[in-house]
């Protein structure tokens, strides 16, 4: 279906964005999640080429979010910011706490990665039936809330959370979240970065530097982890990329090993190395004393595991 235009009624200059109700189609949910894993390892150009080959009119929920990010960046007043946000209610979530000064849109789904295959409404065709993956109704349910409000961890409705840290300066913030992909049983990372503009915090495009301090006893190594390991003990520097990207990282403890673990130090270009964050994840059948556990068998590490013994 050809793209249409959507105008948001307001007292300012009309905001026009490209929208489409075109949907991708998969034979099964398994096929869809397999494709999502492949998309996570693609860069922006590769992903765009794949969309073009499948459905030229398709606009992903993730790309729709970035249209909103850019509109908010270009807003000339707080009234315009509110008009943009009001125009995509039901499609995006927003932080309504004025103390946070956060204007950014958030994906209304706990299914990490479905935003790459769902349209702006959260819909995708599976076996000829329309399926919707929007299952969150307010910002406080998102993992981003948990990452940026670590003191209120229990309010985020997320049973896949393993660990995460945030670093912040006066006009930049950056966080890394480690989570368990319950489809693949692998550990994945989410990288996110916000900058503070005239009207508040919003997502932006930047590069990240990540150094592997420890990587031990994993059965499978993700492409991103392999890239970081290839330059160890130096930092691996990513390309400039949009916020809220996912990276399959590691999977499975090697047979006969008491644990598998990794520990990283990371920072974004805006936050800088002086404000780098460090954390890790361990997979262990036995309790690691002093380490928090949010998912059975996995532990949030604040130092490399060899220092626990």
PDB file of C-alpha atoms in Angstrom:
ATOM      1  CA  UNK A   1       0.000   0.000   0.000  1.00  0.00           C
ATOM      2  CA  UNK A   2       1.370   3.407  -0.919  1.00  0.00           C
ATOM      3  CA  UNK A   3       2.511   5.660   1.876  1.00  0.00           C
ATOM      4  CA  UNK A   4       0.093   8.348   2.987  1.00  0.00           C
ATOM      5  CA  UNK A   5       0.713  11.518   4.927  1.00  0.00           C
ATOM      6  CA  UNK A   6      -0.499  12.230   8.430  1.00  0.00           C
ATOM      7  CA  UNK A   7      -0.995  15.770   9.704  1.00  0.00           C
ATOM      8  CA  UNK A   8      -1.236  16.445  13.428  1.00  0.00           C
ATOM      9  CA  UNK A   9      -3.785  19.161  14.174  1.00  0.00           C
ATOM     10  CA  UNK A  10      -2.270  21.980  16.237  1.00  0.00           C
ATOM     11  CA  UNK A  11      -1.993  25.734  16.373  1.00  0.00           C
ATOM     12  CA  UNK A  12       1.533  25.689  14.894  1.00  0.00           C
ATOM     13  CA  UNK A  13       2.879  24.767  11.473  1.00  0.00           C
ATOM     14  CA  UNK A  14       1.388  21.340  10.526  1.00  0.00           C
ATOM     15  CA  UNK A  15       3.673  18.373  11.133  1.00  0.00           C
ATOM     16  CA  UNK A  16       3.641  15.965   8.211  1.00  0.00           C
ATOM     17  CA  UNK A  17       5.293  12.567   8.375  1.00  0.00           C
ATOM     18  CA  UNK A  18       5.325   9.534   6.132  1.00  0.00           C
ATOM     19  CA  UNK A  19       3.100   6.771   7.514  1.00  0.00           C
ATOM     20  CA  UNK A  20       1.890   3.485   6.112  1.00  0.00           C
ATOM     21  CA  UNK A  21      -0.189   0.589   7.370  1.00  0.00           C
ATOM     22  CA  UNK A  22       1.823  -1.875   5.258  1.00  0.00           C
ATOM     23  CA  UNK A  23       2.838  -4.969   7.214  1.00  0.00           C
ATOM     24  CA  UNK A  24       5.541  -7.574   6.927  1.00  0.00           C
ATOM     25  CA  UNK A  25       4.325 -11.148   6.694  1.00  0.00           C
ATOM     26  CA  UNK A  26       5.756 -14.303   8.287  1.00  0.00           C
ATOM     27  CA  UNK A  27       4.613 -17.885   8.171  1.00  0.00           C
ATOM     28  CA  UNK A  28       5.052 -18.363  11.912  1.00  0.00           C
ATOM     29  CA  UNK A  29       6.159 -16.544  15.051  1.00  0.00           C
ATOM     30  CA  UNK A  30       9.304 -18.686  15.035  1.00  0.00           C
ATOM     31  CA  UNK A  31      10.160 -17.412  11.554  1.00  0.00           C
ATOM     32  CA  UNK A  32       9.563 -13.837  12.712  1.00  0.00           C
ATOM     33  CA  UNK A  33      11.843 -14.129  15.734  1.00  0.00           C
ATOM     34  CA  UNK A  34      14.538 -15.774  13.608  1.00  0.00           C
ATOM     35  CA  UNK A  35      14.403 -12.764  11.281  1.00  0.00           C
ATOM     36  CA  UNK A  36      14.555 -10.360  14.242  1.00  0.00           C
ATOM     37  CA  UNK A  37      17.816 -11.987  15.352  1.00  0.00           C
ATOM     38  CA  UNK A  38      19.244 -11.455  11.879  1.00  0.00           C
ATOM     39  CA  UNK A  39      18.107  -7.826  11.834  1.00  0.00           C
ATOM     40  CA  UNK A  40      19.827  -7.165  15.159  1.00  0.00           C
ATOM     41  CA  UNK A  41      23.152  -7.961  13.495  1.00  0.00           C
ATOM     42  CA  UNK A  42      22.523  -5.664  10.506  1.00  0.00           C
ATOM     43  CA  UNK A  43      23.583  -2.058  10.193  1.00  0.00           C
ATOM     44  CA  UNK A  44      21.142   0.660   9.154  1.00  0.00           C
ATOM     45  CA  UNK A  45      21.837   0.339   5.411  1.00  0.00           C
ATOM     46  CA  UNK A  46      21.560  -3.450   5.429  1.00  0.00           C
ATOM     47  CA  UNK A  47      18.274  -3.277   7.308  1.00  0.00           C
ATOM     48  CA  UNK A  48      16.871  -0.685   4.871  1.00  0.00           C
ATOM     49  CA  UNK A  49      17.860  -2.865   1.916  1.00  0.00           C
ATOM     50  CA  UNK A  50      16.102  -5.872   3.438  1.00  0.00           C
ATOM     51  CA  UNK A  51      12.910  -3.869   4.017  1.00  0.00           C
ATOM     52  CA  UNK A  52      13.026  -2.658   0.421  1.00  0.00           C
ATOM     53  CA  UNK A  53      13.320  -6.249  -0.815  1.00  0.00           C
ATOM     54  CA  UNK A  54      10.349  -7.390   1.264  1.00  0.00           C
ATOM     55  CA  UNK A  55       7.894  -4.499   1.230  1.00  0.00           C
ATOM     56  CA  UNK A  56       8.990  -1.116  -0.195  1.00  0.00           C
ATOM     57  CA  UNK A  57       6.143   0.744   1.550  1.00  0.00           C
ATOM     58  CA  UNK A  58       6.884  -0.726   4.994  1.00  0.00           C
ATOM     59  CA  UNK A  59       7.733   1.640   7.847  1.00  0.00           C
ATOM     60  CA  UNK A  60       8.915  -0.181  10.964  1.00  0.00           C
ATOM     61  CA  UNK A  61       7.834   0.815  14.441  1.00  0.00           C
ATOM     62  CA  UNK A  62      11.490   1.588  15.181  1.00  0.00           C
ATOM     63  CA  UNK A  63      11.827   3.905  12.172  1.00  0.00           C
ATOM     64  CA  UNK A  64       8.518   5.547  13.059  1.00  0.00           C
ATOM     65  CA  UNK A  65       9.914   6.222  16.543  1.00  0.00           C
ATOM     66  CA  UNK A  66      12.936   7.887  14.952  1.00  0.00           C
ATOM     67  CA  UNK A  67      10.702  10.108  12.857  1.00  0.00           C
ATOM     68  CA  UNK A  68       9.236  11.316  16.158  1.00  0.00           C
ATOM     69  CA  UNK A  69      12.718  11.731  17.673  1.00  0.00           C
ATOM     70  CA  UNK A  70      13.723  13.992  14.772  1.00  0.00           C
ATOM     71  CA  UNK A  71      10.492  15.995  14.901  1.00  0.00           C
ATOM     72  CA  UNK A  72      11.027  16.625  18.607  1.00  0.00           C
ATOM     73  CA  UNK A  73      14.613  17.724  17.917  1.00  0.00           C
ATOM     74  CA  UNK A  74      13.295  20.293  15.443  1.00  0.00           C
ATOM     75  CA  UNK A  75      10.462  21.589  17.618  1.00  0.00           C
ATOM     76  CA  UNK A  76      10.474  25.358  18.090  1.00  0.00           C
ATOM     77  CA  UNK A  77       8.518  25.486  21.346  1.00  0.00           C
ATOM     78  CA  UNK A  78       7.316  23.335  24.228  1.00  0.00           C
ATOM     79  CA  UNK A  79       3.797  23.635  22.827  1.00  0.00           C
ATOM     80  CA  UNK A  80       5.041  22.051  19.620  1.00  0.00           C
ATOM     81  CA  UNK A  81       6.719  19.266  21.595  1.00  0.00           C
ATOM     82  CA  UNK A  82       3.406  18.511  23.306  1.00  0.00           C
ATOM     83  CA  UNK A  83       1.567  18.585  19.975  1.00  0.00           C
ATOM     84  CA  UNK A  84       3.991  16.063  18.471  1.00  0.00           C
ATOM     85  CA  UNK A  85       3.618  13.784  21.490  1.00  0.00           C
ATOM     86  CA  UNK A  86      -0.173  14.073  21.420  1.00  0.00           C
ATOM     87  CA  UNK A  87      -0.175  13.191  17.736  1.00  0.00           C
ATOM     88  CA  UNK A  88       1.292   9.746  18.328  1.00  0.00           C
ATOM     89  CA  UNK A  89      -0.479   8.740  21.530  1.00  0.00           C
ATOM     90  CA  UNK A  90      -1.376   5.065  21.274  1.00  0.00           C
ATOM     91  CA  UNK A  91       1.671   4.443  19.082  1.00  0.00           C
ATOM     92  CA  UNK A  92       4.461   5.619  21.391  1.00  0.00           C
ATOM     93  CA  UNK A  93       4.936   6.019  25.134  1.00  0.00           C
ATOM     94  CA  UNK A  94       6.216   9.168  26.841  1.00  0.00           C
ATOM     95  CA  UNK A  95       7.639   9.985  30.242  1.00  0.00           C
ATOM     96  CA  UNK A  96       5.067  12.251  31.886  1.00  0.00           C
ATOM     97  CA  UNK A  97       7.133  13.071  34.981  1.00  0.00           C
ATOM     98  CA  UNK A  98       8.188  16.719  34.522  1.00  0.00           C
ATOM     99  CA  UNK A  99      11.113  16.284  36.936  1.00  0.00           C
ATOM    100  CA  UNK A 100      12.810  13.942  34.440  1.00  0.00           C
ATOM    101  CA  UNK A 101      12.683  16.547  31.619  1.00  0.00           C
ATOM    102  CA  UNK A 102      12.351  13.668  29.155  1.00  0.00           C
ATOM    103  CA  UNK A 103      10.583  14.280  25.824  1.00  0.00           C
ATOM    104  CA  UNK A 104      11.725  11.108  24.023  1.00  0.00           C
ATOM    105  CA  UNK A 105       9.326   8.527  22.547  1.00  0.00           C
ATOM    106  CA  UNK A 106       9.518   4.896  23.734  1.00  0.00           C
ATOM    107  CA  UNK A 107       8.373   1.664  22.083  1.00  0.00           C
ATOM    108  CA  UNK A 108       5.198   0.331  23.804  1.00  0.00           C
ATOM    109  CA  UNK A 109       6.383  -3.284  23.785  1.00  0.00           C
ATOM    110  CA  UNK A 110       8.341  -5.550  26.114  1.00  0.00           C
ATOM    111  CA  UNK A 111       9.260  -7.818  23.167  1.00  0.00           C
ATOM    112  CA  UNK A 112      12.722  -6.468  22.369  1.00  0.00           C
ATOM    113  CA  UNK A 113      13.228  -6.377  18.622  1.00  0.00           C
ATOM    114  CA  UNK A 114       9.622  -6.647  17.441  1.00  0.00           C
ATOM    115  CA  UNK A 115       9.839  -2.926  16.615  1.00  0.00           C
ATOM    116  CA  UNK A 116      12.015  -3.945  13.637  1.00  0.00           C
ATOM    117  CA  UNK A 117       9.266  -6.089  12.059  1.00  0.00           C
ATOM    118  CA  UNK A 118       6.071  -4.430  13.319  1.00  0.00           C
ATOM    119  CA  UNK A 119       4.598  -1.353  11.655  1.00  0.00           C
ATOM    120  CA  UNK A 120       3.948   1.931  13.464  1.00  0.00           C
ATOM    121  CA  UNK A 121       0.817   0.440  15.057  1.00  0.00           C
ATOM    122  CA  UNK A 122       2.750  -2.556  16.420  1.00  0.00           C
ATOM    123  CA  UNK A 123       1.151  -4.915  13.887  1.00  0.00           C
ATOM    124  CA  UNK A 124       2.654  -7.759  11.868  1.00  0.00           C
ATOM    125  CA  UNK A 125       1.114 -10.562   9.797  1.00  0.00           C
ATOM    126  CA  UNK A 126       1.789 -14.085  11.091  1.00  0.00           C
ATOM    127  CA  UNK A 127       0.202 -16.978   9.219  1.00  0.00           C
ATOM    128  CA  UNK A 128      -2.133 -14.517   7.534  1.00  0.00           C
ATOM    129  CA  UNK A 129      -3.414 -13.106  10.834  1.00  0.00           C
ATOM    130  CA  UNK A 130      -2.712  -9.619  12.184  1.00  0.00           C
ATOM    131  CA  UNK A 131      -0.803  -9.828  15.466  1.00  0.00           C
ATOM    132  CA  UNK A 132      -0.080  -6.849  17.709  1.00  0.00           C
ATOM    133  CA  UNK A 133       2.963  -6.805  20.015  1.00  0.00           C
ATOM    134  CA  UNK A 134       2.205  -3.602  21.928  1.00  0.00           C
ATOM    135  CA  UNK A 135       1.804  -4.813  25.509  1.00  0.00           C
ATOM    136  CA  UNK A 136       2.902  -1.751  27.526  1.00  0.00           C
ATOM    137  CA  UNK A 137       0.607   1.135  28.401  1.00  0.00           C
ATOM    138  CA  UNK A 138       2.884   3.543  30.263  1.00  0.00           C
ATOM    139  CA  UNK A 139       6.549   4.527  30.308  1.00  0.00           C
ATOM    140  CA  UNK A 140       7.223   3.163  33.791  1.00  0.00           C
ATOM    141  CA  UNK A 141       6.767  -0.378  32.426  1.00  0.00           C
ATOM    142  CA  UNK A 142       9.691  -0.048  30.011  1.00  0.00           C
ATOM    143  CA  UNK A 143      13.202  -1.354  30.577  1.00  0.00           C
ATOM    144  CA  UNK A 144      14.436   2.178  29.804  1.00  0.00           C
ATOM    145  CA  UNK A 145      12.672   3.365  32.945  1.00  0.00           C
ATOM    146  CA  UNK A 146      14.427   0.693  34.945  1.00  0.00           C
ATOM    147  CA  UNK A 147      17.798   1.624  33.430  1.00  0.00           C
ATOM    148  CA  UNK A 148      17.414   5.329  34.143  1.00  0.00           C
ATOM    149  CA  UNK A 149      15.781   4.898  37.563  1.00  0.00           C
ATOM    150  CA  UNK A 150      17.863   2.133  39.181  1.00  0.00           C
ATOM    151  CA  UNK A 151      16.609   3.127  42.618  1.00  0.00           C
ATOM    152  CA  UNK A 152      13.068   1.993  41.642  1.00  0.00           C
ATOM    153  CA  UNK A 153      13.853  -1.343  40.034  1.00  0.00           C
ATOM    154  CA  UNK A 154      10.722  -3.237  41.060  1.00  0.00           C
ATOM    155  CA  UNK A 155       8.307  -1.037  39.073  1.00  0.00           C
ATOM    156  CA  UNK A 156       9.475  -2.079  35.615  1.00  0.00           C
ATOM    157  CA  UNK A 157       7.354  -4.978  34.364  1.00  0.00           C
ATOM    158  CA  UNK A 158      10.234  -6.943  32.892  1.00  0.00           C
ATOM    159  CA  UNK A 159      11.156 -10.507  33.788  1.00  0.00           C
ATOM    160  CA  UNK A 160      14.113 -10.692  31.369  1.00  0.00           C
ATOM    161  CA  UNK A 161      16.277  -8.042  33.043  1.00  0.00           C
ATOM    162  CA  UNK A 162      19.756  -9.280  34.036  1.00  0.00           C
ATOM    163  CA  UNK A 163      21.835  -6.160  34.716  1.00  0.00           C
ATOM    164  CA  UNK A 164      22.384  -2.593  33.615  1.00  0.00           C
ATOM    165  CA  UNK A 165      24.184   0.651  34.371  1.00  0.00           C
ATOM    166  CA  UNK A 166      23.766   4.333  33.499  1.00  0.00           C
ATOM    167  CA  UNK A 167      26.362   7.109  33.104  1.00  0.00           C
ATOM    168  CA  UNK A 168      25.374  10.762  32.877  1.00  0.00           C
ATOM    169  CA  UNK A 169      26.819  14.237  32.433  1.00  0.00           C
ATOM    170  CA  UNK A 170      24.950  17.553  32.413  1.00  0.00           C
ATOM    171  CA  UNK A 171      23.847  17.159  28.780  1.00  0.00           C
ATOM    172  CA  UNK A 172      24.474  13.508  27.834  1.00  0.00           C
ATOM    173  CA  UNK A 173      23.379  10.178  29.288  1.00  0.00           C
ATOM    174  CA  UNK A 174      24.126   6.632  28.255  1.00  0.00           C
ATOM    175  CA  UNK A 175      23.050   3.235  29.516  1.00  0.00           C
ATOM    176  CA  UNK A 176      23.649  -0.421  28.804  1.00  0.00           C
ATOM    177  CA  UNK A 177      21.109  -3.095  29.623  1.00  0.00           C
ATOM    178  CA  UNK A 178      21.829  -6.838  29.647  1.00  0.00           C
ATOM    179  CA  UNK A 179      18.790  -9.057  29.275  1.00  0.00           C
ATOM    180  CA  UNK A 180      17.882 -12.678  28.645  1.00  0.00           C
ATOM    181  CA  UNK A 181      16.313 -13.373  25.267  1.00  0.00           C
ATOM    182  CA  UNK A 182      13.756 -16.005  26.262  1.00  0.00           C
ATOM    183  CA  UNK A 183      13.436 -17.214  22.655  1.00  0.00           C
ATOM    184  CA  UNK A 184      17.139 -17.944  22.075  1.00  0.00           C
ATOM    185  CA  UNK A 185      18.148 -18.255  25.768  1.00  0.00           C
ATOM    186  CA  UNK A 186      21.031 -15.932  24.945  1.00  0.00           C
ATOM    187  CA  UNK A 187      22.258 -12.840  26.776  1.00  0.00           C
ATOM    188  CA  UNK A 188      21.904  -9.652  24.746  1.00  0.00           C
ATOM    189  CA  UNK A 189      22.885  -6.011  25.266  1.00  0.00           C
ATOM    190  CA  UNK A 190      20.868  -2.883  24.577  1.00  0.00           C
ATOM    191  CA  UNK A 191      22.771   0.386  24.078  1.00  0.00           C
ATOM    192  CA  UNK A 192      20.943   3.689  24.522  1.00  0.00           C
ATOM    193  CA  UNK A 193      22.007   7.327  24.594  1.00  0.00           C
ATOM    194  CA  UNK A 194      20.155  10.612  25.133  1.00  0.00           C
ATOM    195  CA  UNK A 195      21.217  14.233  24.800  1.00  0.00           C
ATOM    196  CA  UNK A 196      19.661  17.220  26.506  1.00  0.00           C
ATOM    197  CA  UNK A 197      18.272  19.891  24.227  1.00  0.00           C
ATOM    198  CA  UNK A 198      16.290  23.064  24.762  1.00  0.00           C
ATOM    199  CA  UNK A 199      13.142  21.209  25.847  1.00  0.00           C
ATOM    200  CA  UNK A 200      14.579  18.125  27.516  1.00  0.00           C
ATOM    201  CA  UNK A 201      16.242  14.754  26.972  1.00  0.00           C
ATOM    202  CA  UNK A 202      15.837  12.970  23.637  1.00  0.00           C
ATOM    203  CA  UNK A 203      17.438  10.001  21.898  1.00  0.00           C
ATOM    204  CA  UNK A 204      20.267  10.658  19.480  1.00  0.00           C
ATOM    205  CA  UNK A 205      22.849   9.012  17.261  1.00  0.00           C
ATOM    206  CA  UNK A 206      26.352   8.464  18.639  1.00  0.00           C
ATOM    207  CA  UNK A 207      29.258   6.009  18.884  1.00  0.00           C
ATOM    208  CA  UNK A 208      30.059   3.732  21.829  1.00  0.00           C
ATOM    209  CA  UNK A 209      33.369   2.468  23.162  1.00  0.00           C
ATOM    210  CA  UNK A 210      33.358  -0.927  24.895  1.00  0.00           C
ATOM    211  CA  UNK A 211      36.216  -2.863  26.442  1.00  0.00           C
ATOM    212  CA  UNK A 212      36.009  -6.500  27.506  1.00  0.00           C
ATOM    213  CA  UNK A 213      37.509  -6.963  30.972  1.00  0.00           C
ATOM    214  CA  UNK A 214      36.515 -10.615  31.220  1.00  0.00           C
ATOM    215  CA  UNK A 215      34.824 -13.178  28.953  1.00  0.00           C
ATOM    216  CA  UNK A 216      34.877 -16.714  30.289  1.00  0.00           C
ATOM    217  CA  UNK A 217      33.271 -20.123  29.630  1.00  0.00           C
ATOM    218  CA  UNK A 218      30.465 -19.115  27.240  1.00  0.00           C
ATOM    219  CA  UNK A 219      29.329 -21.785  24.808  1.00  0.00           C
ATOM    220  CA  UNK A 220      28.452 -19.322  22.035  1.00  0.00           C
ATOM    221  CA  UNK A 221      29.874 -15.877  21.282  1.00  0.00           C
ATOM    222  CA  UNK A 222      27.789 -13.241  19.528  1.00  0.00           C
ATOM    223  CA  UNK A 223      29.143 -11.192  16.624  1.00  0.00           C
ATOM    224  CA  UNK A 224      29.253  -8.034  18.740  1.00  0.00           C
ATOM    225  CA  UNK A 225      31.127  -9.757  21.581  1.00  0.00           C
ATOM    226  CA  UNK A 226      33.585 -11.211  19.046  1.00  0.00           C
ATOM    227  CA  UNK A 227      34.220  -7.733  17.626  1.00  0.00           C
ATOM    228  CA  UNK A 228      34.979  -6.390  21.103  1.00  0.00           C
ATOM    229  CA  UNK A 229      37.223  -9.349  21.935  1.00  0.00           C
ATOM    230  CA  UNK A 230      39.140  -8.903  18.679  1.00  0.00           C
ATOM    231  CA  UNK A 231      40.669  -5.627  19.887  1.00  0.00           C
ATOM    232  CA  UNK A 232      41.052  -6.548  23.566  1.00  0.00           C
ATOM    233  CA  UNK A 233      42.496  -5.133  25.801  1.00  0.00           C
ATOM    234  CA  UNK A 234      41.682  -1.960  23.845  1.00  0.00           C
ATOM    235  CA  UNK A 235      38.289  -0.366  23.419  1.00  0.00           C
ATOM    236  CA  UNK A 236      36.138  -1.418  20.485  1.00  0.00           C
ATOM    237  CA  UNK A 237      34.522   1.695  18.985  1.00  0.00           C
ATOM    238  CA  UNK A 238      31.196   1.256  17.193  1.00  0.00           C
ATOM    239  CA  UNK A 239      29.999   3.154  14.157  1.00  0.00           C
ATOM    240  CA  UNK A 240      27.696   6.090  14.813  1.00  0.00           C
ATOM    241  CA  UNK A 241      24.296   4.527  15.373  1.00  0.00           C
ATOM    242  CA  UNK A 242      20.837   5.328  16.616  1.00  0.00           C
ATOM    243  CA  UNK A 243      19.944   4.789  20.267  1.00  0.00           C
ATOM    244  CA  UNK A 244      18.143   1.654  21.478  1.00  0.00           C
ATOM    245  CA  UNK A 245      19.993  -0.993  19.452  1.00  0.00           C
ATOM    246  CA  UNK A 246      20.176  -4.663  20.490  1.00  0.00           C
ATOM    247  CA  UNK A 247      23.189  -6.966  20.249  1.00  0.00           C
ATOM    248  CA  UNK A 248      23.215 -10.768  20.759  1.00  0.00           C
ATOM    249  CA  UNK A 249      26.238 -11.197  23.025  1.00  0.00           C
ATOM    250  CA  UNK A 250      26.722 -14.655  24.547  1.00  0.00           C
ATOM    251  CA  UNK A 251      24.812 -17.860  25.137  1.00  0.00           C
ATOM    252  CA  UNK A 252      25.096 -20.938  27.325  1.00  0.00           C
ATOM    253  CA  UNK A 253      27.606 -22.041  29.931  1.00  0.00           C
ATOM    254  CA  UNK A 254      30.199 -24.497  28.650  1.00  0.00           C
ATOM    255  CA  UNK A 255      29.661 -28.052  29.886  1.00  0.00           C
ATOM    256  CA  UNK A 256      31.640 -28.864  33.010  1.00  0.00           C
ATOM    257  CA  UNK A 257      32.359 -25.224  33.845  1.00  0.00           C
ATOM    258  CA  UNK A 258      31.151 -23.794  37.167  1.00  0.00           C
ATOM    259  CA  UNK A 259      30.048 -20.510  35.571  1.00  0.00           C
ATOM    260  CA  UNK A 260      30.158 -18.351  32.466  1.00  0.00           C
ATOM    261  CA  UNK A 261      30.657 -14.616  32.788  1.00  0.00           C
ATOM    262  CA  UNK A 262      31.571 -11.402  31.061  1.00  0.00           C
ATOM    263  CA  UNK A 263      32.490  -7.993  32.413  1.00  0.00           C
ATOM    264  CA  UNK A 264      32.646  -4.812  30.332  1.00  0.00           C
ATOM    265  CA  UNK A 265      33.595  -1.156  30.644  1.00  0.00           C
ATOM    266  CA  UNK A 266      31.748   1.193  28.300  1.00  0.00           C
ATOM    267  CA  UNK A 267      31.016   4.807  27.495  1.00  0.00           C
ATOM    268  CA  UNK A 268      29.385   6.843  24.751  1.00  0.00           C
ATOM    269  CA  UNK A 269      31.179   9.577  22.844  1.00  0.00           C
ATOM    270  CA  UNK A 270      29.114  12.220  24.626  1.00  0.00           C
ATOM    271  CA  UNK A 271      29.585  10.822  28.135  1.00  0.00           C
ATOM    272  CA  UNK A 272      33.346  10.260  27.585  1.00  0.00           C
ATOM    273  CA  UNK A 273      35.755   7.758  29.135  1.00  0.00           C
ATOM    274  CA  UNK A 274      36.063   9.687  32.407  1.00  0.00           C
ATOM    275  CA  UNK A 275      32.434   8.726  33.111  1.00  0.00           C
ATOM    276  CA  UNK A 276      32.612   5.143  31.811  1.00  0.00           C
ATOM    277  CA  UNK A 277      30.402   2.517  33.429  1.00  0.00           C
ATOM    278  CA  UNK A 278      31.373  -1.071  34.293  1.00  0.00           C
ATOM    279  CA  UNK A 279      29.277  -4.154  34.981  1.00  0.00           C
ATOM    280  CA  UNK A 280      28.943  -7.793  34.078  1.00  0.00           C
ATOM    281  CA  UNK A 281      26.731 -10.862  33.975  1.00  0.00           C
ATOM    282  CA  UNK A 282      27.396 -14.365  35.251  1.00  0.00           C
ATOM    283  CA  UNK A 283      25.510 -17.549  34.439  1.00  0.00           C
ATOM    284  CA  UNK A 284      25.901 -19.939  37.354  1.00  0.00           C
ATOM    285  CA  UNK A 285      23.892 -22.874  38.756  1.00  0.00           C
ATOM    286  CA  UNK A 286      25.163 -22.045  42.237  1.00  0.00           C
ATOM    287  CA  UNK A 287      24.599 -18.839  44.178  1.00  0.00           C
ATOM    288  CA  UNK A 288      27.208 -16.104  43.813  1.00  0.00           C
ATOM    289  CA  UNK A 289      27.214 -14.523  47.236  1.00  0.00           C
ATOM    290  CA  UNK A 290      26.918 -10.748  47.206  1.00  0.00           C
ATOM    291  CA  UNK A 291      25.669 -10.547  43.611  1.00  0.00           C
ATOM    292  CA  UNK A 292      22.082  -9.626  42.755  1.00  0.00           C
ATOM    293  CA  UNK A 293      19.958 -12.004  40.719  1.00  0.00           C
ATOM    294  CA  UNK A 294      16.833 -10.898  38.828  1.00  0.00           C
ATOM    295  CA  UNK A 295      16.521 -14.069  36.709  1.00  0.00           C
ATOM    296  CA  UNK A 296      17.212 -17.535  38.110  1.00  0.00           C
ATOM    297  CA  UNK A 297      20.736 -18.706  37.310  1.00  0.00           C
ATOM    298  CA  UNK A 298      22.020 -15.251  36.244  1.00  0.00           C
ATOM    299  CA  UNK A 299      23.825 -12.653  38.340  1.00  0.00           C
ATOM    300  CA  UNK A 300      24.472  -8.923  38.068  1.00  0.00           C
ATOM    301  CA  UNK A 301      28.189  -8.318  38.694  1.00  0.00           C
ATOM    302  CA  UNK A 302      29.775  -5.090  39.886  1.00  0.00           C
ATOM    303  CA  UNK A 303      33.272  -6.534  39.507  1.00  0.00           C
ATOM    304  CA  UNK A 304      34.832  -9.366  37.454  1.00  0.00           C
ATOM    305  CA  UNK A 305      33.852 -12.754  38.810  1.00  0.00           C
ATOM    306  CA  UNK A 306      37.392 -13.813  39.686  1.00  0.00           C
ATOM    307  CA  UNK A 307      37.324 -11.146  42.413  1.00  0.00           C
ATOM    308  CA  UNK A 308      34.354 -12.882  44.038  1.00  0.00           C
ATOM    309  CA  UNK A 309      36.415 -15.981  44.833  1.00  0.00           C
TER     310      UNK A 309
END
